[in-house]
Amino acid sequence: MSKPLTLSDKILKRMRPARLVRKDPVGGQAGLALLRYEPLDGQPVFPDGRFKAGQYCYLAVQVEGRWLNRLYSIASAPCQRHHLELYIVLVENGAVTPTLFAQPIGAEVLYMGPAGKFTLEKTERPDLCLIATGTGLAPYVSMLRQLRHELRAGGGASRPRRITLFEGVRYARDLGYHSLLREMEQEGELDLVYIPTVSRPERDEGFNASLGRGRVNHLVRAVLGDEAIEARVPPALPYGLDAETLRARLHPETTAVYLCGNPGMIAELQQFLGARGYDQILTEDYW
Ligand SMILES: Cc1cc2nc3c(=O)[nH]c(=O)nc-3n(C[C@H](O)[C@H](O)[C@H](O)COP(=O)(O)OP(=O)(O)OC[C@H]3O[C@@H](n4cnc5c(N)ncnc54)[C@H](O)[C@@H]3O)c2cc1C
Ligand SMILES: NC(=O)c1ccc[n+]([C@@H]2O[C@H](COP(=O)([O-])OP(=O)(O)OC[C@H]3O[C@@H](n4cnc5c(N)ncnc54)[C@H](OP(=O)(O)O)[C@@H]3O)[C@@H](O)[C@H]2O)c1
C-alpha cells in the first residue's frame, strides 16, 4: 500500500515542473533579477485563456530537502505563452529567495496558477493609475505588454486607456524594466506616462533629472496637491513633467488606482486616495 498523501504532497502533485532558462540581473546587482522559466514538457505555461495580466503564480523550490512555496506576480504577459518571467528581489535572510537566486540555469522548480484578482478586467474606467514599489512593478509590466500586444494585433480586445505609472525605488539601479517602459512611453502606441522615482537620490550616482525624487507615495500625494507631506526627501517630479498635466489624467471619477508592493506604501495611499474621492482602488500587498 502506498504512503497516504499529505496535503503538501497533494499540492506538489498539482504543480508543474519548469526549468530556469534565463537570469538577468537588474542594474548589475546580484540580488535583483528577472528570472525566466519554461515548462519542462514544452507546452504553454497556462492553458489558453486562464491567465490574465496582473495575476500571480505559486513557485516551489527545494530548500534543504523540503519544498517551499512562495507567490510571485507574473511579469510576462498572457501573449507570451511559452515562458514565465518573474521579477524578484533577494531577501537576504529569506527562506526561499536565497535558493532561487543561487540556482544555476537549467535548475528545476515547480509552479502552479495563475491566481489573483489584481487585473484590468476589474475595471471599466478609462484612466489607470498604476503605483508600485520595487518588484511590485511586475504585474504592470505584464498588463502593459498585453495591452500593447492587443493593440498591435488589432483584435479590439482592449479599450483605449490612459495609463499613468508611478514606480518607486531606492536607487536608480533598482529600476527594473526601465528601458522597456521608456520605449513603450516614447513609441506612443499606448497612452502611457511613466514616472520612476528614487527615494535615496542624495546617495545615488545613477540619479538624473529624468527621474523623480522621493518615495512614490509622497510623490503621488504631491501631484494631487497635498501640501502637508512630511518626508525625509521632499518629492519632486522628473524634469519636464508637471502636476497639473498629471492631475488632468487622474480624475477620481474616471480613474481606477492599482497599488502593489510595500504594504506601508499601500496603506498610506489607500487612506489618502480614499479621502480624495478615489473609489476604485485595487491592492496587492507583497507581505
Ligand atoms: C500576491 C503576491 C505576489 C508577490 N510577488 C512578488 C514578486 O513579483 N516579486 C518579489 O520579489 N516578491 C513577490 N512577493 C513576495 C514573495 O512571495 C516572497 O514573500 C519573497 O520573495 C520573500 O520570500 P523569502 O522566502 O525569501 O522570504 P521570507 O522568509 O518569506 O521573508 C519575508 C520578508 O521579506 C520581505 N519581503 C518579501 N517580499 C519582498 C519584496 N518583494 N521586496 C522587499 N521585501 C520583501 C518582507 O519583510 C517579508 O516579511 C509576492 C507576494 C505576494 C503575496
Ligand atoms: N542584493 C541586492 O542586489 C539588492 C537589490 C535591491 C534590493 N535589495 C534588498 O531587498 C530588500 C527590498 O528592497 P526593495 O528596494 O526592493 O524594496 P523596499 O525596501 O520596499 O523599497 C522600495 C521603495 O519603497 C520605499 N518604502 C519602503 N518602506 C516604505 C513605506 N513604509 N512606505 C512607503 N514607501 C516605502 C523605499 O523608500 P526608502 O528608500 O525611503 O526606504 C523605496 O523607495 C531590501 O532589504 C534591499 O536591501 C537587495
mmCIF file of C-alpha atoms and ligand atoms in Angstrom:
data_model
loop_
_atom_site.group_PDB
_atom_site.id
_atom_site.type_symbol
_atom_site.label_atom_id
_atom_site.label_comp_id
_atom_site.label_asym_id
_atom_site.label_seq_id
_atom_site.Cartn_x
_atom_site.Cartn_y
_atom_site.Cartn_z
ATOM 1 C CA MET A 1 0.000 0.000 0.000
ATOM 2 C CA SER A 2 1.387 3.414 -0.935
ATOM 3 C CA LYS A 3 2.022 6.064 1.681
ATOM 4 C CA PRO A 4 -1.035 8.344 2.260
ATOM 5 C CA LEU A 5 -0.676 11.745 0.647
ATOM 6 C CA THR A 6 -0.063 14.677 2.950
ATOM 7 C CA LEU A 7 -1.631 17.985 1.944
ATOM 8 C CA SER A 8 1.685 19.282 0.652
ATOM 9 C CA ASP A 9 2.182 16.105 -1.373
ATOM 10 C CA LYS A 10 -1.228 16.705 -2.910
ATOM 11 C CA ILE A 11 -0.299 20.245 -3.807
ATOM 12 C CA LEU A 12 3.082 19.208 -5.163
ATOM 13 C CA LYS A 13 1.377 16.705 -7.447
ATOM 14 C CA ARG A 14 -0.720 19.527 -8.929
ATOM 15 C CA MET A 15 2.322 21.672 -9.663
ATOM 16 C CA ARG A 16 4.141 21.592 -12.983
ATOM 17 C CA PRO A 17 7.899 21.313 -13.372
ATOM 18 C CA ALA A 18 9.704 24.136 -15.120
ATOM 19 C CA ARG A 19 13.333 24.938 -15.799
ATOM 20 C CA LEU A 20 15.234 28.182 -15.236
ATOM 21 C CA VAL A 21 16.308 29.305 -18.706
ATOM 22 C CA ARG A 22 17.410 32.911 -18.117
ATOM 23 C CA LYS A 23 18.585 35.076 -15.255
ATOM 24 C CA ASP A 24 19.013 38.805 -15.992
ATOM 25 C CA PRO A 25 20.397 40.868 -13.114
ATOM 26 C CA VAL A 26 18.845 44.332 -12.830
ATOM 27 C CA GLY A 27 21.290 47.249 -12.598
ATOM 28 C CA GLY A 28 24.223 44.827 -12.392
ATOM 29 C CA GLN A 29 23.060 43.636 -8.959
ATOM 30 C CA ALA A 30 23.219 40.022 -7.877
ATOM 31 C CA GLY A 31 20.123 40.399 -5.700
ATOM 32 C CA LEU A 32 17.570 41.810 -8.120
ATOM 33 C CA ALA A 33 16.743 39.862 -11.249
ATOM 34 C CA LEU A 34 14.360 38.853 -13.974
ATOM 35 C CA LEU A 35 14.077 35.067 -13.819
ATOM 36 C CA ARG A 36 12.627 33.215 -16.776
ATOM 37 C CA TYR A 37 11.251 29.672 -16.588
ATOM 38 C CA GLU A 38 9.936 27.274 -19.256
ATOM 39 C CA PRO A 39 7.706 24.266 -18.581
ATOM 40 C CA LEU A 40 9.637 21.026 -18.894
ATOM 41 C CA ASP A 41 7.019 19.467 -21.165
ATOM 42 C CA GLY A 42 7.320 22.227 -23.785
ATOM 43 C CA GLN A 43 3.611 23.039 -23.509
ATOM 44 C CA PRO A 44 2.249 26.574 -22.911
ATOM 45 C CA VAL A 45 2.741 27.885 -19.364
ATOM 46 C CA PHE A 46 -1.018 28.021 -18.750
ATOM 47 C CA PRO A 47 -3.974 26.661 -20.727
ATOM 48 C CA ASP A 48 -5.197 29.341 -23.174
ATOM 49 C CA GLY A 49 -7.473 31.980 -21.628
ATOM 50 C CA ARG A 50 -6.700 31.154 -18.000
ATOM 51 C CA PHE A 51 -4.046 33.774 -17.320
ATOM 52 C CA LYS A 52 -4.994 37.463 -17.050
ATOM 53 C CA ALA A 53 -2.235 40.065 -16.876
ATOM 54 C CA GLY A 54 -1.707 41.146 -13.259
ATOM 55 C CA GLN A 55 -2.105 37.688 -11.718
ATOM 56 C CA TYR A 56 0.489 35.737 -9.736
ATOM 57 C CA CYS A 57 1.738 32.166 -9.611
ATOM 58 C CA TYR A 58 2.942 29.814 -6.887
ATOM 59 C CA LEU A 59 6.579 28.827 -7.179
ATOM 60 C CA ALA A 60 8.107 25.967 -5.182
ATOM 61 C CA VAL A 61 11.782 25.179 -4.685
ATOM 62 C CA GLN A 62 13.563 22.571 -2.664
ATOM 63 C CA VAL A 63 15.371 24.028 0.340
ATOM 64 C CA GLU A 64 17.322 21.533 2.449
ATOM 65 C CA GLY A 65 15.143 18.691 1.202
ATOM 66 C CA ARG A 66 11.776 20.418 1.774
ATOM 67 C CA TRP A 67 9.652 22.004 -0.924
ATOM 68 C CA LEU A 68 8.839 25.616 -0.014
ATOM 69 C CA ASN A 69 6.267 27.704 -1.798
ATOM 70 C CA ARG A 70 6.025 31.461 -2.435
ATOM 71 C CA LEU A 71 3.797 33.703 -4.524
ATOM 72 C CA TYR A 72 5.161 35.782 -7.415
ATOM 73 C CA SER A 73 3.415 38.245 -9.695
ATOM 74 C CA ILE A 74 3.900 37.278 -13.309
ATOM 75 C CA ALA A 75 5.789 39.883 -15.352
ATOM 76 C CA SER A 76 5.405 38.068 -18.663
ATOM 77 C CA ALA A 77 2.102 38.547 -20.470
ATOM 78 C CA PRO A 78 -0.597 36.070 -21.486
ATOM 79 C CA CYS A 79 0.570 36.547 -25.099
ATOM 80 C CA GLN A 80 3.995 35.168 -24.096
ATOM 81 C CA ARG A 81 2.630 31.646 -23.876
ATOM 82 C CA HIS A 82 5.779 29.598 -23.525
ATOM 83 C CA HIS A 83 7.632 31.170 -20.641
ATOM 84 C CA LEU A 84 7.063 32.583 -17.200
ATOM 85 C CA GLU A 85 9.023 35.712 -16.326
ATOM 86 C CA LEU A 86 9.302 36.789 -12.697
ATOM 87 C CA TYR A 87 10.869 39.933 -11.210
ATOM 88 C CA ILE A 88 12.337 39.005 -7.840
ATOM 89 C CA VAL A 89 14.375 40.709 -5.134
ATOM 90 C CA LEU A 90 16.673 38.726 -2.867
ATOM 91 C CA VAL A 91 15.570 38.912 0.762
ATOM 92 C CA GLU A 92 18.909 38.210 2.444
ATOM 93 C CA ASN A 93 17.507 36.249 5.396
ATOM 94 C CA GLY A 94 14.519 34.890 3.487
ATOM 95 C CA ALA A 95 13.650 31.209 3.412
ATOM 96 C CA VAL A 96 13.205 30.905 -0.372
ATOM 97 C CA THR A 97 14.849 33.719 -2.342
ATOM 98 C CA PRO A 98 18.478 32.812 -1.431
ATOM 99 C CA THR A 99 17.884 29.391 -3.032
ATOM 100 C CA LEU A 100 16.099 30.879 -6.059
ATOM 101 C CA PHE A 101 19.000 33.258 -6.669
ATOM 102 C CA ALA A 102 21.629 30.547 -6.168
ATOM 103 C CA GLN A 103 20.088 28.192 -8.716
ATOM 104 C CA PRO A 104 22.003 27.740 -11.969
ATOM 105 C CA ILE A 105 20.461 27.868 -15.437
ATOM 106 C CA GLY A 106 18.708 24.540 -16.005
ATOM 107 C CA ALA A 107 17.591 24.166 -12.373
ATOM 108 C CA GLU A 108 14.096 22.796 -11.844
ATOM 109 C CA VAL A 109 11.257 24.409 -9.912
ATOM 110 C CA LEU A 110 7.540 23.661 -9.616
ATOM 111 C CA TYR A 111 4.813 26.159 -10.348
ATOM 112 C CA MET A 112 1.052 26.427 -10.230
ATOM 113 C CA GLY A 113 -1.529 29.061 -11.083
ATOM 114 C CA PRO A 114 -2.441 31.583 -12.202
ATOM 115 C CA ALA A 115 -4.335 33.170 -9.318
ATOM 116 C CA GLY A 116 -5.419 36.589 -8.077
ATOM 117 C CA LYS A 117 -7.800 39.384 -8.905
ATOM 118 C CA PHE A 118 -5.344 42.243 -9.480
ATOM 119 C CA THR A 119 -6.272 42.530 -13.151
ATOM 120 C CA LEU A 120 -7.534 45.140 -15.594
ATOM 121 C CA GLU A 121 -10.748 43.141 -16.076
ATOM 122 C CA LYS A 122 -11.785 44.502 -12.676
ATOM 123 C CA THR A 123 -12.471 47.970 -14.021
ATOM 124 C CA GLU A 124 -14.209 49.631 -16.940
ATOM 125 C CA ARG A 125 -12.667 53.000 -16.160
ATOM 126 C CA PRO A 126 -10.681 54.709 -18.931
ATOM 127 C CA ASP A 127 -7.902 56.069 -16.713
ATOM 128 C CA LEU A 128 -5.499 53.776 -14.911
ATOM 129 C CA CYS A 129 -3.127 54.927 -12.201
ATOM 130 C CA LEU A 130 -0.625 52.131 -11.550
ATOM 131 C CA ILE A 131 1.594 52.566 -8.490
ATOM 132 C CA ALA A 132 4.435 50.255 -7.388
ATOM 133 C CA THR A 133 7.363 49.964 -5.057
ATOM 134 C CA GLY A 134 10.272 47.707 -6.002
ATOM 135 C CA THR A 135 9.303 44.408 -7.601
ATOM 136 C CA GLY A 136 5.636 45.437 -7.247
ATOM 137 C CA LEU A 137 6.149 46.663 -10.801
ATOM 138 C CA ALA A 138 5.829 43.100 -12.150
ATOM 139 C CA PRO A 139 2.040 42.920 -12.674
ATOM 140 C CA TYR A 140 2.064 46.254 -14.522
ATOM 141 C CA VAL A 141 4.762 45.050 -16.920
ATOM 142 C CA SER A 142 2.507 42.123 -17.756
ATOM 143 C CA MET A 143 -0.509 44.422 -18.236
ATOM 144 C CA LEU A 144 1.392 46.824 -20.494
ATOM 145 C CA ARG A 145 2.914 44.020 -22.553
ATOM 146 C CA GLN A 146 -0.524 42.508 -23.065
ATOM 147 C CA LEU A 147 -2.205 45.836 -23.904
ATOM 148 C CA ARG A 148 0.492 46.579 -26.469
ATOM 149 C CA HIS A 149 0.133 43.116 -27.958
ATOM 150 C CA GLU A 150 -3.646 43.504 -28.261
ATOM 151 C CA LEU A 151 -3.309 46.934 -29.855
ATOM 152 C CA ARG A 152 -0.807 45.594 -32.376
ATOM 153 C CA ALA A 153 -2.941 42.532 -33.104
ATOM 154 C CA GLY A 154 -5.845 44.922 -33.717
ATOM 155 C CA GLY A 155 -8.288 42.468 -32.206
ATOM 156 C CA GLY A 156 -10.011 45.224 -30.231
ATOM 157 C CA ALA A 157 -9.943 43.164 -27.059
ATOM 158 C CA SER A 158 -8.712 46.153 -25.108
ATOM 159 C CA ARG A 159 -10.405 49.509 -24.611
ATOM 160 C CA PRO A 160 -8.259 52.605 -25.052
ATOM 161 C CA ARG A 161 -6.864 53.544 -21.665
ATOM 162 C CA ARG A 162 -4.838 56.448 -20.361
ATOM 163 C CA ILE A 163 -2.166 54.945 -18.163
ATOM 164 C CA THR A 164 -0.089 56.783 -15.571
ATOM 165 C CA LEU A 165 2.558 54.562 -13.997
ATOM 166 C CA PHE A 166 4.424 55.580 -10.827
ATOM 167 C CA GLU A 167 7.347 53.361 -9.765
ATOM 168 C CA GLY A 168 9.212 53.951 -6.505
ATOM 169 C CA VAL A 169 12.673 52.513 -5.826
ATOM 170 C CA ARG A 170 15.577 53.313 -3.532
ATOM 171 C CA TYR A 171 18.239 53.853 -6.211
ATOM 172 C CA ALA A 172 18.190 54.317 -9.998
ATOM 173 C CA ARG A 173 19.886 50.932 -10.425
ATOM 174 C CA ASP A 174 16.782 49.267 -8.906
ATOM 175 C CA LEU A 175 14.580 50.397 -11.830
ATOM 176 C CA GLY A 176 13.729 47.073 -13.451
ATOM 177 C CA TYR A 177 12.306 47.214 -16.985
ATOM 178 C CA HIS A 178 13.362 50.869 -17.273
ATOM 179 C CA SER A 179 14.313 50.660 -20.985
ATOM 180 C CA LEU A 180 11.179 48.712 -21.909
ATOM 181 C CA LEU A 181 8.922 51.208 -20.134
ATOM 182 C CA ARG A 182 10.652 54.235 -21.658
ATOM 183 C CA GLU A 183 10.356 52.572 -25.063
ATOM 184 C CA MET A 184 6.637 51.943 -24.557
ATOM 185 C CA GLU A 185 6.140 55.537 -23.450
ATOM 186 C CA GLN A 186 8.083 57.018 -26.348
ATOM 187 C CA GLU A 187 6.674 54.861 -29.132
ATOM 188 C CA GLY A 188 3.241 56.313 -28.254
ATOM 189 C CA GLU A 189 1.074 53.277 -29.102
ATOM 190 C CA LEU A 190 -0.114 53.136 -25.520
ATOM 191 C CA ASP A 191 -1.154 56.415 -23.909
ATOM 192 C CA LEU A 192 1.422 55.947 -21.159
ATOM 193 C CA VAL A 193 3.174 58.340 -18.811
ATOM 194 C CA TYR A 194 5.928 56.567 -16.864
ATOM 195 C CA ILE A 195 7.157 58.241 -13.671
ATOM 196 C CA PRO A 196 10.056 56.466 -11.957
ATOM 197 C CA THR A 197 11.088 57.983 -8.633
ATOM 198 C CA VAL A 198 14.121 57.405 -6.441
ATOM 199 C CA SER A 199 13.885 57.708 -2.657
ATOM 200 C CA ARG A 200 17.602 57.987 -1.861
ATOM 201 C CA PRO A 201 18.833 60.366 -4.597
ATOM 202 C CA GLU A 202 21.455 62.046 -2.422
ATOM 203 C CA ARG A 203 23.438 58.792 -2.264
ATOM 204 C CA ASP A 204 22.754 57.723 -5.844
ATOM 205 C CA GLU A 205 25.350 58.087 -8.595
ATOM 206 C CA GLY A 206 22.766 56.920 -11.138
ATOM 207 C CA PHE A 207 20.268 59.644 -10.288
ATOM 208 C CA ASN A 208 19.472 62.196 -13.009
ATOM 209 C CA ALA A 209 16.808 64.761 -13.854
ATOM 210 C CA SER A 210 14.708 62.304 -15.872
ATOM 211 C CA LEU A 211 13.818 60.622 -12.559
ATOM 212 C CA GLY A 212 11.562 61.814 -9.783
ATOM 213 C CA ARG A 213 12.751 62.331 -6.211
ATOM 214 C CA GLY A 214 11.215 60.952 -3.031
ATOM 215 C CA ARG A 215 9.111 57.975 -2.030
ATOM 216 C CA VAL A 216 6.408 57.129 -4.533
ATOM 217 C CA ASN A 217 3.584 57.680 -2.022
ATOM 218 C CA HIS A 218 4.887 61.170 -1.278
ATOM 219 C CA LEU A 219 5.190 61.968 -4.980
ATOM 220 C CA VAL A 220 1.622 60.844 -5.706
ATOM 221 C CA ARG A 221 0.335 62.950 -2.820
ATOM 222 C CA ALA A 222 2.289 65.979 -4.054
ATOM 223 C CA VAL A 223 0.918 65.552 -7.587
ATOM 224 C CA LEU A 224 -2.605 65.508 -6.163
ATOM 225 C CA GLY A 225 -1.979 68.767 -4.308
ATOM 226 C CA ASP A 226 -1.249 67.607 -0.760
ATOM 227 C CA GLU A 227 0.793 70.293 0.958
ATOM 228 C CA ALA A 228 1.108 68.538 4.306
ATOM 229 C CA ILE A 229 3.719 65.951 3.374
ATOM 230 C CA GLU A 230 6.421 65.284 5.928
ATOM 231 C CA ALA A 231 9.179 63.474 4.095
ATOM 232 C CA ARG A 232 12.908 62.965 4.516
ATOM 233 C CA VAL A 233 13.288 63.549 0.767
ATOM 234 C CA PRO A 234 10.836 66.199 -0.488
ATOM 235 C CA PRO A 235 9.035 64.813 -3.536
ATOM 236 C CA ALA A 236 9.757 66.267 -6.980
ATOM 237 C CA LEU A 237 8.640 65.195 -10.447
ATOM 238 C CA PRO A 238 11.079 64.308 -13.238
ATOM 239 C CA TYR A 239 12.180 67.277 -15.345
ATOM 240 C CA GLY A 240 9.547 68.163 -17.960
ATOM 241 C CA LEU A 241 6.513 66.775 -16.122
ATOM 242 C CA ASP A 242 4.082 68.976 -14.249
ATOM 243 C CA ALA A 243 1.486 68.119 -11.637
ATOM 244 C CA GLU A 244 -1.372 69.858 -13.412
ATOM 245 C CA THR A 245 -0.970 67.754 -16.559
ATOM 246 C CA LEU A 246 -0.894 64.596 -14.460
ATOM 247 C CA ARG A 247 -3.916 65.599 -12.378
ATOM 248 C CA ALA A 248 -5.900 66.004 -15.615
ATOM 249 C CA ARG A 249 -5.262 62.288 -16.297
ATOM 250 C CA LEU A 250 -6.317 61.233 -12.806
ATOM 251 C CA HIS A 251 -9.836 62.472 -12.053
ATOM 252 C CA PRO A 252 -11.243 60.379 -9.180
ATOM 253 C CA GLU A 253 -14.436 59.522 -11.051
ATOM 254 C CA THR A 254 -12.683 58.251 -14.212
ATOM 255 C CA THR A 255 -9.663 56.589 -12.593
ATOM 256 C CA ALA A 256 -9.004 53.121 -11.212
ATOM 257 C CA VAL A 257 -5.951 53.024 -8.946
ATOM 258 C CA TYR A 258 -3.767 49.928 -8.576
ATOM 259 C CA LEU A 259 -1.300 49.685 -5.669
ATOM 260 C CA CYS A 260 1.321 46.933 -5.488
ATOM 261 C CA GLY A 261 4.346 46.085 -3.333
ATOM 262 C CA ASN A 262 5.300 47.507 0.051
ATOM 263 C CA PRO A 263 2.351 47.316 2.493
ATOM 264 C CA GLY A 264 3.336 50.648 4.097
ATOM 265 C CA MET A 265 3.026 52.440 0.760
ATOM 266 C CA ILE A 266 -0.284 50.709 0.069
ATOM 267 C CA ALA A 267 -1.837 51.540 3.441
ATOM 268 C CA GLU A 268 -0.829 55.192 3.237
ATOM 269 C CA LEU A 269 -2.096 55.737 -0.302
ATOM 270 C CA GLN A 270 -5.284 53.776 0.256
ATOM 271 C CA GLN A 271 -6.177 56.137 3.057
ATOM 272 C CA PHE A 272 -5.062 59.294 1.251
ATOM 273 C CA LEU A 273 -6.714 58.467 -2.074
ATOM 274 C CA GLY A 274 -9.912 57.263 -0.403
ATOM 275 C CA ALA A 275 -10.215 60.614 1.353
ATOM 276 C CA ARG A 276 -9.723 62.361 -2.007
ATOM 277 C CA GLY A 277 -12.698 60.579 -3.567
ATOM 278 C CA TYR A 278 -10.944 57.723 -5.393
ATOM 279 C CA ASP A 279 -13.424 54.902 -5.038
ATOM 280 C CA GLN A 280 -11.818 52.200 -7.205
ATOM 281 C CA ILE A 281 -8.600 51.133 -5.536
ATOM 282 C CA LEU A 282 -7.208 47.644 -6.062
ATOM 283 C CA THR A 283 -4.306 46.416 -3.953
ATOM 284 C CA GLU A 284 -1.701 43.633 -3.924
ATOM 285 C CA ASP A 285 0.356 43.517 -0.716
ATOM 286 C CA TYR A 286 3.596 41.534 -1.046
ATOM 287 C CA TRP A 287 3.927 40.867 2.687
HETATM 288 C C1 LIG B 1 0.497 38.143 -4.256
HETATM 289 C C2 LIG B 1 1.995 38.236 -4.033
HETATM 290 C C3 LIG B 1 2.824 38.461 -5.120
HETATM 291 C C4 LIG B 1 4.203 38.596 -4.915
HETATM 292 N N1 LIG B 1 5.008 38.862 -5.984
HETATM 293 C C5 LIG B 1 6.329 39.085 -5.802
HETATM 294 C C6 LIG B 1 7.153 39.457 -6.901
HETATM 295 O O1 LIG B 1 6.706 39.580 -8.050
HETATM 296 N N2 LIG B 1 8.475 39.652 -6.666
HETATM 297 C C7 LIG B 1 9.019 39.524 -5.414
HETATM 298 O O2 LIG B 1 10.241 39.725 -5.267
HETATM 299 N N3 LIG B 1 8.244 39.178 -4.355
HETATM 300 C C8 LIG B 1 6.925 38.941 -4.525
HETATM 301 N N4 LIG B 1 6.144 38.559 -3.454
HETATM 302 C C9 LIG B 1 6.814 38.226 -2.182
HETATM 303 C C10 LIG B 1 7.228 36.731 -2.191
HETATM 304 O O3 LIG B 1 6.065 35.916 -2.133
HETATM 305 C C11 LIG B 1 8.111 36.344 -1.008
HETATM 306 O O4 LIG B 1 7.495 36.781 0.169
HETATM 307 C C12 LIG B 1 9.501 36.963 -1.119
HETATM 308 O O5 LIG B 1 10.174 36.507 -2.294
HETATM 309 C C13 LIG B 1 10.349 36.621 0.091
HETATM 310 O O6 LIG B 1 10.453 35.227 0.221
HETATM 311 P P1 LIG B 1 11.535 34.581 1.194
HETATM 312 O O7 LIG B 1 11.078 33.207 1.498
HETATM 313 O O8 LIG B 1 12.905 34.740 0.632
HETATM 314 O O9 LIG B 1 11.435 35.496 2.469
HETATM 315 P P2 LIG B 1 10.598 35.209 3.802
HETATM 316 O O10 LIG B 1 11.383 34.282 4.669
HETATM 317 O O11 LIG B 1 9.243 34.757 3.447
HETATM 318 O O12 LIG B 1 10.622 36.684 4.414
HETATM 319 C C14 LIG B 1 9.593 37.581 4.045
HETATM 320 C C15 LIG B 1 10.011 39.013 4.396
HETATM 321 O O13 LIG B 1 10.770 39.546 3.301
HETATM 322 C C16 LIG B 1 10.359 40.881 2.974
HETATM 323 N N5 LIG B 1 9.877 40.868 1.580
HETATM 324 C C17 LIG B 1 9.078 39.955 0.971
HETATM 325 N N6 LIG B 1 8.887 40.253 -0.340
HETATM 326 C C18 LIG B 1 9.573 41.355 -0.569
HETATM 327 C C19 LIG B 1 9.757 42.155 -1.729
HETATM 328 N N7 LIG B 1 9.255 41.816 -2.925
HETATM 329 N N8 LIG B 1 10.500 43.276 -1.623
HETATM 330 C C20 LIG B 1 11.049 43.601 -0.444
HETATM 331 N N9 LIG B 1 10.934 42.883 0.690
HETATM 332 C C21 LIG B 1 10.199 41.772 0.642
HETATM 333 C C22 LIG B 1 9.283 41.224 3.982
HETATM 334 O O14 LIG B 1 9.876 41.925 5.047
HETATM 335 C C23 LIG B 1 8.770 39.900 4.468
HETATM 336 O O15 LIG B 1 8.253 39.924 5.758
HETATM 337 C C24 LIG B 1 4.764 38.444 -3.615
HETATM 338 C C25 LIG B 1 3.911 38.179 -2.536
HETATM 339 C C26 LIG B 1 2.551 38.098 -2.731
HETATM 340 C C27 LIG B 1 1.663 37.835 -1.534
HETATM 341 N N1 LIG B 2 21.266 42.475 -3.023
HETATM 342 C C1 LIG B 2 20.770 43.256 -3.969
HETATM 343 O O1 LIG B 2 21.289 43.324 -5.057
HETATM 344 C C2 LIG B 2 19.513 44.015 -3.660
HETATM 345 C C3 LIG B 2 18.952 44.839 -4.619
HETATM 346 C C4 LIG B 2 17.791 45.541 -4.304
HETATM 347 C C5 LIG B 2 17.251 45.394 -3.027
HETATM 348 N N2 LIG B 2 17.841 44.592 -2.114
HETATM 349 C C6 LIG B 2 17.296 44.408 -0.760
HETATM 350 O O2 LIG B 2 15.987 43.897 -0.878
HETATM 351 C C7 LIG B 2 15.131 44.500 0.090
HETATM 352 C C8 LIG B 2 13.979 45.140 -0.618
HETATM 353 O O3 LIG B 2 14.400 46.203 -1.398
HETATM 354 P P1 LIG B 2 13.465 46.938 -2.433
HETATM 355 O O4 LIG B 2 14.205 48.161 -2.823
HETATM 356 O O5 LIG B 2 13.037 46.023 -3.473
HETATM 357 O O6 LIG B 2 12.126 47.264 -1.620
HETATM 358 P P2 LIG B 2 11.764 48.318 -0.496
HETATM 359 O O7 LIG B 2 12.729 48.267 0.643
HETATM 360 O O8 LIG B 2 10.342 48.065 -0.194
HETATM 361 O O9 LIG B 2 11.947 49.774 -1.185
HETATM 362 C C9 LIG B 2 11.301 50.170 -2.364
HETATM 363 C C10 LIG B 2 10.772 51.586 -2.214
HETATM 364 O O10 LIG B 2 9.755 51.603 -1.220
HETATM 365 C C11 LIG B 2 10.025 52.621 -0.269
HETATM 366 N N3 LIG B 2 9.463 52.273 1.029
HETATM 367 C C12 LIG B 2 9.991 51.488 1.984
HETATM 368 N N4 LIG B 2 9.153 51.423 3.051
HETATM 369 C C13 LIG B 2 8.091 52.200 2.760
HETATM 370 C C14 LIG B 2 6.903 52.556 3.459
HETATM 371 N N5 LIG B 2 6.636 52.068 4.669
HETATM 372 N N6 LIG B 2 6.015 53.387 2.851
HETATM 373 C C15 LIG B 2 6.276 53.879 1.624
HETATM 374 N N7 LIG B 2 7.395 53.588 0.900
HETATM 375 C C16 LIG B 2 8.286 52.756 1.470
HETATM 376 C C17 LIG B 2 11.539 52.741 -0.266
HETATM 377 O O11 LIG B 2 11.881 54.018 0.255
HETATM 378 P P3 LIG B 2 13.136 54.269 1.262
HETATM 379 O O12 LIG B 2 14.353 54.436 0.400
HETATM 380 O O13 LIG B 2 12.766 55.542 1.967
HETATM 381 O O14 LIG B 2 13.247 53.098 2.175
HETATM 382 C C18 LIG B 2 11.838 52.585 -1.754
HETATM 383 O O15 LIG B 2 11.613 53.795 -2.418
HETATM 384 C C19 LIG B 2 15.988 45.497 0.868
HETATM 385 O O16 LIG B 2 16.365 44.893 2.076
HETATM 386 C C20 LIG B 2 17.189 45.721 -0.021
HETATM 387 O O17 LIG B 2 18.379 45.982 0.712
HETATM 388 C C21 LIG B 2 18.955 43.890 -2.417
#
